[in-house]
Coordinates of C-alpha atoms in Angstrom, one line a residue:
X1 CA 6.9 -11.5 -10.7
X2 CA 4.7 -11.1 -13.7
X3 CA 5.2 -12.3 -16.9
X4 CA 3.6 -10.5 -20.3
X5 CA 2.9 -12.5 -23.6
X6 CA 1.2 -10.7 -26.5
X7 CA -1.7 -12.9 -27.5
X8 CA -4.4 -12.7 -30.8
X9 CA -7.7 -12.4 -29.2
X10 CA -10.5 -15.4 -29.8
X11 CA -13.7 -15.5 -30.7
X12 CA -16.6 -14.2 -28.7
X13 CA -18.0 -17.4 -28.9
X14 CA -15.0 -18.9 -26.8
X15 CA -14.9 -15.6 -24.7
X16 CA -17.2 -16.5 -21.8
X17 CA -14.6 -19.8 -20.3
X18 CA -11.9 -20.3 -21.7
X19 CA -10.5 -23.6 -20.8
X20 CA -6.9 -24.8 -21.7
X21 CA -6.2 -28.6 -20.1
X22 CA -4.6 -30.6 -22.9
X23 CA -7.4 -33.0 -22.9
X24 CA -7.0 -34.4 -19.4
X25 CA -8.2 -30.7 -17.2
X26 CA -4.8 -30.7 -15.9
X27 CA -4.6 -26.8 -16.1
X28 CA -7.0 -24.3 -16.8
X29 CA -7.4 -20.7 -17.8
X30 CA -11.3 -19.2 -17.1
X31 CA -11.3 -16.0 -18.7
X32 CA -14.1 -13.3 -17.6
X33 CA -16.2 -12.0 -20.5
X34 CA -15.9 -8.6 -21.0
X35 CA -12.8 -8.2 -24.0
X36 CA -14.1 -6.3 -27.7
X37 CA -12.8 -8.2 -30.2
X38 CA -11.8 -4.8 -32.3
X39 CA -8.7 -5.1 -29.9
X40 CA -7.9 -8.3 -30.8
X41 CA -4.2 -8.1 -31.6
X42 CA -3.1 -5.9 -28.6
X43 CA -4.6 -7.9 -25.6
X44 CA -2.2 -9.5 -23.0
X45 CA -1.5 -12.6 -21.4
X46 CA -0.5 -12.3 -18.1
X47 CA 1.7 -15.2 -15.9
X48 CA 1.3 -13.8 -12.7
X49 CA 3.0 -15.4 -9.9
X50 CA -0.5 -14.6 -7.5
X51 CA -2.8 -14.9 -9.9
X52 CA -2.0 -17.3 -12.2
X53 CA -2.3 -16.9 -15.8
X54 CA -5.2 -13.9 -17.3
X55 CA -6.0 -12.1 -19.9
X56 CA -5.6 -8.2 -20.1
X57 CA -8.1 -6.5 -22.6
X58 CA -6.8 -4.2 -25.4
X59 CA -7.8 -0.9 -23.5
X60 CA -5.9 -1.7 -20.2
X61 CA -2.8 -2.6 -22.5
X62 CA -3.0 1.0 -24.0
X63 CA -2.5 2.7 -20.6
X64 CA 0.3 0.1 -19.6
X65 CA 2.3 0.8 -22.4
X66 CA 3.0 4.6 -21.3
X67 CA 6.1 6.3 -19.8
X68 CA 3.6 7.2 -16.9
X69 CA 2.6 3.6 -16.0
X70 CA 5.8 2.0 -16.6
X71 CA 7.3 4.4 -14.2
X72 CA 6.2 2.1 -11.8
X73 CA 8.6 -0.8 -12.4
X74 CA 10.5 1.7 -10.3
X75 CA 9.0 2.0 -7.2
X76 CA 8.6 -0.3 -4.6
X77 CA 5.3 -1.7 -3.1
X78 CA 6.6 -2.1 -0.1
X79 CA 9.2 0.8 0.5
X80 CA 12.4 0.0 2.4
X81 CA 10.9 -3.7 3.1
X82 CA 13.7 -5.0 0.9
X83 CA 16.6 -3.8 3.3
X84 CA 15.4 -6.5 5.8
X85 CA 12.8 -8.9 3.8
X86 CA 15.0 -10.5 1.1
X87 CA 11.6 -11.1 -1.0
X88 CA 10.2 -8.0 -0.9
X89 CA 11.1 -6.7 -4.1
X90 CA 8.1 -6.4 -6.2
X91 CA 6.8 -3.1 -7.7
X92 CA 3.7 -1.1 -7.8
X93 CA 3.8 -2.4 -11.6
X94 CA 2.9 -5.7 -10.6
X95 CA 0.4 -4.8 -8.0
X96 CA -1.7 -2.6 -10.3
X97 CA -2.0 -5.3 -13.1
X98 CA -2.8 -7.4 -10.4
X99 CA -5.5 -4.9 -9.1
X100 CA -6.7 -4.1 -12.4
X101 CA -7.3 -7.9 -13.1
X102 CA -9.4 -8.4 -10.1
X103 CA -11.2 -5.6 -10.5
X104 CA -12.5 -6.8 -14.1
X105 CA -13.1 -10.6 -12.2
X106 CA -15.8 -8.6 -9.9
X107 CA -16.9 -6.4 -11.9
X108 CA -17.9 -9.7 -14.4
X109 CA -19.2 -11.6 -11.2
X110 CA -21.4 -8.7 -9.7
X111 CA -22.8 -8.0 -12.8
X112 CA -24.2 -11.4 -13.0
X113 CA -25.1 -11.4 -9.4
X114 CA -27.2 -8.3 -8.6
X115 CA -29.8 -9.5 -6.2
X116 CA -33.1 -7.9 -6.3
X117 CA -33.3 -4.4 -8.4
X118 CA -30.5 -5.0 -11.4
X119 CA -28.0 -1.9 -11.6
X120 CA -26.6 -2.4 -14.5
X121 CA -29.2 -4.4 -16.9
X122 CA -27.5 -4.8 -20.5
X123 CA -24.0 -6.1 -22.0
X124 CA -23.1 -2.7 -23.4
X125 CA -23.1 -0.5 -20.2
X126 CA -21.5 -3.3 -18.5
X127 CA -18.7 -3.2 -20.9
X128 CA -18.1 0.6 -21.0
X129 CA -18.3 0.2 -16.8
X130 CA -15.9 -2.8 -16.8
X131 CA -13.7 -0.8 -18.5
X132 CA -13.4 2.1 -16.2
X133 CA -13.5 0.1 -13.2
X134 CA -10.1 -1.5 -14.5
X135 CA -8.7 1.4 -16.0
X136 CA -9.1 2.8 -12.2
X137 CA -7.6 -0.2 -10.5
X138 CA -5.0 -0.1 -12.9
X139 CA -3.9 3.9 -12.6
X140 CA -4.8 3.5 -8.8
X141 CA -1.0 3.8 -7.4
X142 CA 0.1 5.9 -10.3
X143 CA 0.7 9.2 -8.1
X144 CA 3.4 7.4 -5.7
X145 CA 6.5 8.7 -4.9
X146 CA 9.7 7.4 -4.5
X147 CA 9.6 4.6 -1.7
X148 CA 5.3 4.3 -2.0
X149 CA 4.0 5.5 1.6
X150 CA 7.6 7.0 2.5
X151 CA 7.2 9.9 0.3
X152 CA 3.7 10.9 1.5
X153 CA 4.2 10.2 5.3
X154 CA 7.9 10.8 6.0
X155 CA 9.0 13.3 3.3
X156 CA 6.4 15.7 2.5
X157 CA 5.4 15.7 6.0
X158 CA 8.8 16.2 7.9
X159 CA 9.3 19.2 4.9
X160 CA 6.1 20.5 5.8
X161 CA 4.4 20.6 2.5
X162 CA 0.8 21.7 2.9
X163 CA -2.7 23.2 1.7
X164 CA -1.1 21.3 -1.8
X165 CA -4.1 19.3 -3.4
X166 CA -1.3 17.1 -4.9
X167 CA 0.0 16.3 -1.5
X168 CA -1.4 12.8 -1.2
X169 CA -0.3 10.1 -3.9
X170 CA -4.4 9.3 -5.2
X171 CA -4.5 12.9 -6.0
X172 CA -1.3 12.7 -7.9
X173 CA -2.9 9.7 -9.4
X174 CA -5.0 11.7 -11.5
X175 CA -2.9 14.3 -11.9
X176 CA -0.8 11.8 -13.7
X177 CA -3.7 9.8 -15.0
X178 CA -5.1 13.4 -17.0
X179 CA -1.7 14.1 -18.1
X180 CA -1.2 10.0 -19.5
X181 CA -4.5 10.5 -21.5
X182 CA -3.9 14.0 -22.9
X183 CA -0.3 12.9 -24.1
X184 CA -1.0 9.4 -25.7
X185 CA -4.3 10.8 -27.1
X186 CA -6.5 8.1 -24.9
X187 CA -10.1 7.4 -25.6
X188 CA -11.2 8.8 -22.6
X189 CA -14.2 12.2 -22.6
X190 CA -14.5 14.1 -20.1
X191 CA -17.4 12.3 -17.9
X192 CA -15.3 9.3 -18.3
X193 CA -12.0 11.0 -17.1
X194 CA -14.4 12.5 -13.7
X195 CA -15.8 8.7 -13.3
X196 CA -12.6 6.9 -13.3
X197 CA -10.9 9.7 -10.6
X198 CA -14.1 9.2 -8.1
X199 CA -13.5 5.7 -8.5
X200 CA -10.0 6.0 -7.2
X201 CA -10.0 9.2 -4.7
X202 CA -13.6 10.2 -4.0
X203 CA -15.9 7.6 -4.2
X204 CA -18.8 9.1 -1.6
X205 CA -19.6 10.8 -5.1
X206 CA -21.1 8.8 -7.6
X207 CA -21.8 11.3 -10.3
X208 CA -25.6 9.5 -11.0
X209 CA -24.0 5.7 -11.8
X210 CA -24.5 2.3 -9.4
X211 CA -23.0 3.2 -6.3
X212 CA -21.3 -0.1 -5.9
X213 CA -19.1 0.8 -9.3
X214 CA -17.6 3.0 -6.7
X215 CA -16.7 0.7 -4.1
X216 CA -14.7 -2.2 -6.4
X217 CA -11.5 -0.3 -6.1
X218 CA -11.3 2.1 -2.9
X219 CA -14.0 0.9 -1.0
X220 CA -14.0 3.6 1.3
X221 CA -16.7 2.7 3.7
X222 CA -15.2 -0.9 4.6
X223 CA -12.1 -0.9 3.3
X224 CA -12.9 -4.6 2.0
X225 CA -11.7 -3.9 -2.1
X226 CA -9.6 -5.1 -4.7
X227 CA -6.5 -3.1 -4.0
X228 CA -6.3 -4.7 -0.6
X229 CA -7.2 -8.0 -2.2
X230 CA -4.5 -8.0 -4.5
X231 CA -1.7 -6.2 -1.9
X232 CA -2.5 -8.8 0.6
X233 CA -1.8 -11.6 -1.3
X234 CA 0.9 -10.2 -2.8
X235 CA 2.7 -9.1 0.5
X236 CA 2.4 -12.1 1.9
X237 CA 3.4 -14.4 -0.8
X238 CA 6.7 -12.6 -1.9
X239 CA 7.4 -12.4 2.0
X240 CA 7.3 -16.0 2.5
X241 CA 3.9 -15.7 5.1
X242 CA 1.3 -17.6 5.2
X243 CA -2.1 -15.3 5.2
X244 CA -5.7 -16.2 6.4
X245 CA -8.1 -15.5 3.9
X246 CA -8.9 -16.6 0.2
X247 CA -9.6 -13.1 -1.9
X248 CA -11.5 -15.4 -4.2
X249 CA -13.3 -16.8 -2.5
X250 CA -14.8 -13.5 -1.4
X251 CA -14.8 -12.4 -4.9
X252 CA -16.8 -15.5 -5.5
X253 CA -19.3 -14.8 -2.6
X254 CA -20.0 -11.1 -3.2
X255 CA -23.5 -10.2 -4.5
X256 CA -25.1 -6.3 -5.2
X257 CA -28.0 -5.5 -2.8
X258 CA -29.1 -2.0 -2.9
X259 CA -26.2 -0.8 -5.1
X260 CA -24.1 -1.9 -2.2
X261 CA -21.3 -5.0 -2.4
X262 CA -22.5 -7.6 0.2
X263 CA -20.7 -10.6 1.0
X264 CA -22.6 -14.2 2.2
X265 CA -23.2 -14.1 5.5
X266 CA -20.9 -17.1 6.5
X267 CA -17.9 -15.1 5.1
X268 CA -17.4 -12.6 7.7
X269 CA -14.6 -14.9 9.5
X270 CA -12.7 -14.5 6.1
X271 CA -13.0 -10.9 6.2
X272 CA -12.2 -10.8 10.1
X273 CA -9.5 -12.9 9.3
X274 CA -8.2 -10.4 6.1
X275 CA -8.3 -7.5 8.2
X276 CA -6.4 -9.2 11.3
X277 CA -3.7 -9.9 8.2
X278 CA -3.7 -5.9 7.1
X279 CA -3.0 -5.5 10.8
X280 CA 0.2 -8.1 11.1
X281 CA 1.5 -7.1 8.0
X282 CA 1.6 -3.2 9.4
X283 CA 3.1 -4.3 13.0
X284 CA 5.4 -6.9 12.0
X285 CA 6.3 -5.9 8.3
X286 CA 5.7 -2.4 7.2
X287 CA 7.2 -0.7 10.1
X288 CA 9.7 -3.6 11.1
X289 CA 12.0 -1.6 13.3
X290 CA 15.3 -2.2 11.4
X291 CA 12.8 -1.5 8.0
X292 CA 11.6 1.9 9.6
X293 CA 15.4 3.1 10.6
X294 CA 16.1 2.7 6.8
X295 CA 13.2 4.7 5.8
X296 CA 14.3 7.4 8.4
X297 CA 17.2 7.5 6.7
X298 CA 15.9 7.7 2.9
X299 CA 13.7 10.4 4.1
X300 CA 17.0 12.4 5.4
X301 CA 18.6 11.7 2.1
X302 CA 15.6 13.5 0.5
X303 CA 15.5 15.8 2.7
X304 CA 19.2 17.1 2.5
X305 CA 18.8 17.1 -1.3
X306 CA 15.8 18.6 -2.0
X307 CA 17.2 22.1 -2.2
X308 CA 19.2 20.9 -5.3
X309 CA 16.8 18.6 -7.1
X310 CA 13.5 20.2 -6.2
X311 CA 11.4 17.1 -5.5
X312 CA 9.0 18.5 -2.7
X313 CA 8.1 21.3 -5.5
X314 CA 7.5 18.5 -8.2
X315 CA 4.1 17.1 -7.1
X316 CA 1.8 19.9 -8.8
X317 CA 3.7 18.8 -12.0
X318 CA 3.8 16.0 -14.2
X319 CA 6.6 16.2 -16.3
X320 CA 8.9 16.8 -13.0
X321 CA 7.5 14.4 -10.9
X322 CA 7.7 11.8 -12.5
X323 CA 11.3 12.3 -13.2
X324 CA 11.5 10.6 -9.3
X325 CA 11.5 7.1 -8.2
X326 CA 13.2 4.9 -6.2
X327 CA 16.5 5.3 -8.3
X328 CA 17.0 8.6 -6.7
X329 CA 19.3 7.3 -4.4
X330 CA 21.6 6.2 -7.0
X331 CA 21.7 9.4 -8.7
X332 CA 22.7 11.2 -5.3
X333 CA 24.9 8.6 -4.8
X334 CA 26.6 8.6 -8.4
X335 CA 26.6 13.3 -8.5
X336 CA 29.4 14.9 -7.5
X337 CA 27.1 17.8 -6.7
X338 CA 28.9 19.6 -3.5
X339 CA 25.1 20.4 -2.1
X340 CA 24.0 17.0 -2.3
X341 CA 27.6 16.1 0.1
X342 CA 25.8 15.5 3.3
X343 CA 22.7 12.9 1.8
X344 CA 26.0 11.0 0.4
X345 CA 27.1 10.5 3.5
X346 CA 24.1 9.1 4.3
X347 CA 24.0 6.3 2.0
X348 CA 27.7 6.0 2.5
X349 CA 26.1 4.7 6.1
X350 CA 23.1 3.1 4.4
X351 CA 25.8 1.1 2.3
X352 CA 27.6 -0.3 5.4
X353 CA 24.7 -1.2 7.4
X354 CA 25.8 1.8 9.9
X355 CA 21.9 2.5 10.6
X356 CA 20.0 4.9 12.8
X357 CA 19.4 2.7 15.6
X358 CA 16.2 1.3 17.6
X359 CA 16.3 2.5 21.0
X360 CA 13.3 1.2 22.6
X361 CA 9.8 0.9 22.6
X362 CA 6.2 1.0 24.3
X363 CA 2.7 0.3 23.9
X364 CA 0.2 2.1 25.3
X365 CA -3.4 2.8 25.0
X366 CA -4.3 3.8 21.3
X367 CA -6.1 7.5 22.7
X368 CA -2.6 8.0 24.3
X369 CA -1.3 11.7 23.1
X370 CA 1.8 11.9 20.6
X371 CA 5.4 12.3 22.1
X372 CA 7.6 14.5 20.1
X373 CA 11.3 14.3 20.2
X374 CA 11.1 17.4 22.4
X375 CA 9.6 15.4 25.2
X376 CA 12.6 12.8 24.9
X377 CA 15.4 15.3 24.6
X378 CA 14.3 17.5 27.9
X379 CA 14.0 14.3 30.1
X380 CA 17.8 13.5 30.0
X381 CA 19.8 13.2 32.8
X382 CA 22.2 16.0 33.3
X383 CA 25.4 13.7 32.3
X384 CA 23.7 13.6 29.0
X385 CA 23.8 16.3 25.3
X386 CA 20.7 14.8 23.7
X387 CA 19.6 17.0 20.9
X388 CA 16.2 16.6 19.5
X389 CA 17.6 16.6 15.9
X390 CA 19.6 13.5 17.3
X391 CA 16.5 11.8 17.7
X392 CA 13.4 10.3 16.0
X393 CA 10.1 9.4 17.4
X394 CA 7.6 7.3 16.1
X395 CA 3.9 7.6 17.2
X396 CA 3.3 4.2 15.2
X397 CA -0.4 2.9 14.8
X398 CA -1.3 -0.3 13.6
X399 CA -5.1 -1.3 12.9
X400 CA -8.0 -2.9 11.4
X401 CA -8.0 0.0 9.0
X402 CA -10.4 2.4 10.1
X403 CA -8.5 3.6 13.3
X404 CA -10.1 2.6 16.3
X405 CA -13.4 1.5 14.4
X406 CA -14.4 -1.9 13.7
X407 CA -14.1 -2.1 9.7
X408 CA -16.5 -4.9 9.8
X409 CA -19.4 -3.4 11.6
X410 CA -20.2 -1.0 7.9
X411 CA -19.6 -4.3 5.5
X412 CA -22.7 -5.3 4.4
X413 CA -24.2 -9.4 4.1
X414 CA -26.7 -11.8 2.8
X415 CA -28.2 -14.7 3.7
X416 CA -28.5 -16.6 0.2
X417 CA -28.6 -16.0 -3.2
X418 CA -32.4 -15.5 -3.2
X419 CA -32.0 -12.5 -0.6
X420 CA -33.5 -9.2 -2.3
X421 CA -31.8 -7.4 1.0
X422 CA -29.2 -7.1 3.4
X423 CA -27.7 -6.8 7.1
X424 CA -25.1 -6.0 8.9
X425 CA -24.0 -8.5 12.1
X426 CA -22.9 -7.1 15.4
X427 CA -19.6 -8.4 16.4
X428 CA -21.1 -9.9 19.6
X429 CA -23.4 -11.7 17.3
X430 CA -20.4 -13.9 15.4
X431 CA -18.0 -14.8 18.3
X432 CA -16.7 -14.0 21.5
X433 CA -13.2 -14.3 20.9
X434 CA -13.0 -11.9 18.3
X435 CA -11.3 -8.2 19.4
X436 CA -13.2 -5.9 21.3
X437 CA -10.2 -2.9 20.1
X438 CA -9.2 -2.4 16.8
X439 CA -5.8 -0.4 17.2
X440 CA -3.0 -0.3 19.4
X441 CA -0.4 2.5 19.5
X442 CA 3.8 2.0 20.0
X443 CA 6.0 4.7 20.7
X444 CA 9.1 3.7 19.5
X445 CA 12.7 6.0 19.8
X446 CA 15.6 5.6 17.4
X447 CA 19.0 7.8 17.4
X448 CA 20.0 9.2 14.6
X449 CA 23.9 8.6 15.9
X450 CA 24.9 5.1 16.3
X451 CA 27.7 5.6 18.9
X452 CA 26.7 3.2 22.0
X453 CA 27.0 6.7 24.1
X454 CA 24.2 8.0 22.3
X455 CA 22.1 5.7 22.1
X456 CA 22.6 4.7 25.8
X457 CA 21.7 8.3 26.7
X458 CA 18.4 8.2 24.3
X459 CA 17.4 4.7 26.2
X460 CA 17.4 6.4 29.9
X461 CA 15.6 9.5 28.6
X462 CA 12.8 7.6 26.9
X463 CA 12.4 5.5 30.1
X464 CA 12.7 8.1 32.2
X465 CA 10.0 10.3 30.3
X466 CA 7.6 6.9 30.5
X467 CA 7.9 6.1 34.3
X468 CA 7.5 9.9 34.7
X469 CA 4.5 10.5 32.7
X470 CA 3.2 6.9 33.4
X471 CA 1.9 6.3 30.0
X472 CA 2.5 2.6 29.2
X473 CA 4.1 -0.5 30.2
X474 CA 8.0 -0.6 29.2
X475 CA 9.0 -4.2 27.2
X476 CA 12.1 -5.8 29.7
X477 CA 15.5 -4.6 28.1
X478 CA 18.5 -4.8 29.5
X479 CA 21.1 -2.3 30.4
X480 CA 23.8 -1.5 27.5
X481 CA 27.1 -2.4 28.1
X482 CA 28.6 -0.4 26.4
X483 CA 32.2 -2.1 25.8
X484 CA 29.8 -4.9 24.3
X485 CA 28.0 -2.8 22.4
X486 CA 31.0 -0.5 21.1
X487 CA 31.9 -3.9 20.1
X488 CA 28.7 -4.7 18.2
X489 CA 29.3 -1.4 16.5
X490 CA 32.3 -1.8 15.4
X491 CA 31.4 -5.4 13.6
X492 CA 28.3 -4.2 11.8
X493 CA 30.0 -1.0 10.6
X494 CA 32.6 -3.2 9.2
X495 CA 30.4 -6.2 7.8
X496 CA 27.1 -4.4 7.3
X497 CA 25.3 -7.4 9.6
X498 CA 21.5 -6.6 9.4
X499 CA 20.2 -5.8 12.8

């Protein structure tokens, strides 16, 4: 949850640490420098439930007070999460003030910490840096669709949009980031428009400026940046779960080194730690089963309406697109549109918990080759009318980030503040019980009908194309009664019980 006060800004003089304890240092607020007074009646005070309480500057105010920014009270951060995580309600709102904040903390620390050859050597072009580096952060996520990472990977994908620039949500970012400057009038020229979009989608290109400016927000090298910071911490605490590393504290331990971010050497079991987190959160969290049989289903609703409300068509525009977010399902559900009948009937099922349901699972090796509903459908037994539309597979991944690739291996350290260069540290080097793979693989089935029949006749196929093709170890299920699960049927249709 966050919180927004409008606040008069103080003198420079005060600017620098800003301390608020009511005489006894009970609570504090350290404020970054970094804020123009000519802004001084517009800036922000945040009360952020992660972050604590902070100050947003008068430029980063302008850009949250647009229809294209606010948009995002209106989509969620974490999808479908909600349907099964009672916590997991928070928006990409929140998560880009909190990104945008955390980018203007490092940017402020880094700037006084460049070790050897400064960067960046006078308050000015700081300031004008700072100030791109959180307007980035801030418009990162502005290009999502409805249900974040559904959008991209379920529903323009299973429509078969393609050879679209639009058709990833960072591009859409700046599509909607250009058209947010060009209809509020923003302060923003050309070179600074082409800075801020490298900073969020192609940051390989630096366009002549430090080349650690480019790795504050999408870090694309290491993946170690403030977006994952700030979703991280965010995740975790509005789920309930405890999570192994302080983003601070890395914050605090980050230096420049040839125009690289480097991180003290006796850090790398936090970051170890942060990644092994990004990799819980997708096994356990992101693609919870229950979670990902919801988000099939969303996509279905989507898909059956998109003849009617155009939405796959709506990325290379503005205007349209962001006409979209997570209330869509609502709308559906309130039309009485005759061509939007059959996604209806879909949430009517979503409504009473009658779900797509899990079938089974396996993991296998991570180089292991897709399995397509195909494969599934033409290994049933001949008592069985398995259909592949029936059926969903999903060739689910979950990793340190960088596929099969240790993340940590391209994040660069130092030894102390006096370094003037730095190294990387072979994983051999820190411990031994640290993973030697970085990404396992689950093929997981569900069945689109929730009859016990069905989903009976899915569960022998799927094992049967395993043993056959002898491409993982099956988990230990039991066989389905199926007067006991006609029964469980019946109950959850009627009480919507989450599975």
């Amino acid at each position: 949850m966050i919180r927004v006060f409008y606040v008069r800004r103080m003198d420079q003089s005060d600017m620098d640490d800003v301390r608020s304890d009511g005489g006894d240092g009970s609570a504090r607020l350290t404020m970054p420098v970094g804020v123009s007074q000519m802004h001084a009646s517009k800036s922000k005070l945040i009360n952020d439930n992660v972050h604590g309480h902070y100050e947003i500057p008068a430029y980063v105010v302008e850009c949250m007070d647009t229809e294209h920014f606010q948009r995002l009270r209106d989509i969620s951060q974490l999808g479908t999460a909600s349907y099964v995580f009672l916590g997991a309600t928070h928006k990409r709102f929140a998560h880009s003030i909190g990104t945008s904040h955390l980018a203007r903390e490092m940017m402020a620390h880094l700037y006084r910490h460049q070790l050897g050859f400064r960067q960046i050597d006078n308050e000015r072009e700081f300031q004008e840096y700072s100030r791109l580096v959180q307007i980035a952060a801030l418009c990162h996520d502005l290009g999502h669709g409805p249900f974040s990472h559904l959008f991209d990977n379920e529903f323009l994908t299973r429509r078969g949009v393609a050879d679209v620039p639009q058709l990833h949500h960072e591009a859409r970012s700046l599509m909607i980031l250009h058209d947010m400057i060009d209809s509020y009038n923003l302060d923003f020229d050309r070179e600074d428009r082409a800075i801020i979009g490298n900073m969020i989608d192609n940051p390989a290109e630096t366009l002549g400026r430090p080349r650690f400016l480019f790795e504050i927000v999408a870090n694309k090298s290491s993946g170690l940046d403030v977006d994952k910071f700030d979703y991280l911490a965010r995740d975790c605490q509005t789920l309930g779960l405890k999570y192994g590393f302080d983003h601070q504290r890395l914050i605090g331990c980050s230096a420049v080194i040839d125009e690289r971010i480097c991180y003290g050497q006796k850090e790398i079991y936090s970051i170890y730690d942060m990644f092994n987190t990004r990799f819980k959160l997708h096994k356990l969290v992101y693609n919870h089963r229950a979670s990902k049989a919801i988000e099939y289903m969303i996509t279905d609703i989507l898909l059956h309406a998109d003849a009617h409300l155009k939405i796959s068509e709506s990325i290379t525009d503005p205007s349209s697109f962001m006409n979209f977010t997570d209330s869509i399902i609502r709308v559906i559900e309130m039309s009485k549109e005759a061509s939007l009948g059959a996604s209806r009937q879909l949430i009517r099922r979503l409504r009473n918990r009658d779900l797509y349901r899990f079938v089974d699972e396996v993991l296998v090796p991570a180089n292991t080759a897709d399995v397509s509903e195909v494969d599934i459908s033409t290994s049933q037994d001949s008592n069985s009318r398995l259909q592949p539309d029936d059926l969903i597979v999903f060739n689910m991944r979950a990793n340190f980030g960088m596929r099969q690739k240790n993340p940590v291996d391209h994040v660069h350290f130092f030894q102390n503040w006096d370094s003037k260069s730095s190294f990387q540290v072979d994983r051999a080097k820190v411990s031994y019980l640290l993973p030697t793979q970085f990404e396992e693989k689950t093929i997981r089935l569900y069945s689109k009908k929730s009859d016990p029949d069905s989903v009976d006749a899915a569960k022998r196929a799927f094992r049967r194309f395993i043993r056959s093709n002898r491409i993982g170890s099956l988990f230990p299920s039991p066989e389905i009664s199926s007067a006991g699960a006609l029964k469980r049927h019946r109950v959850e249709s009627a009480n919507g019980s989450t599975p």
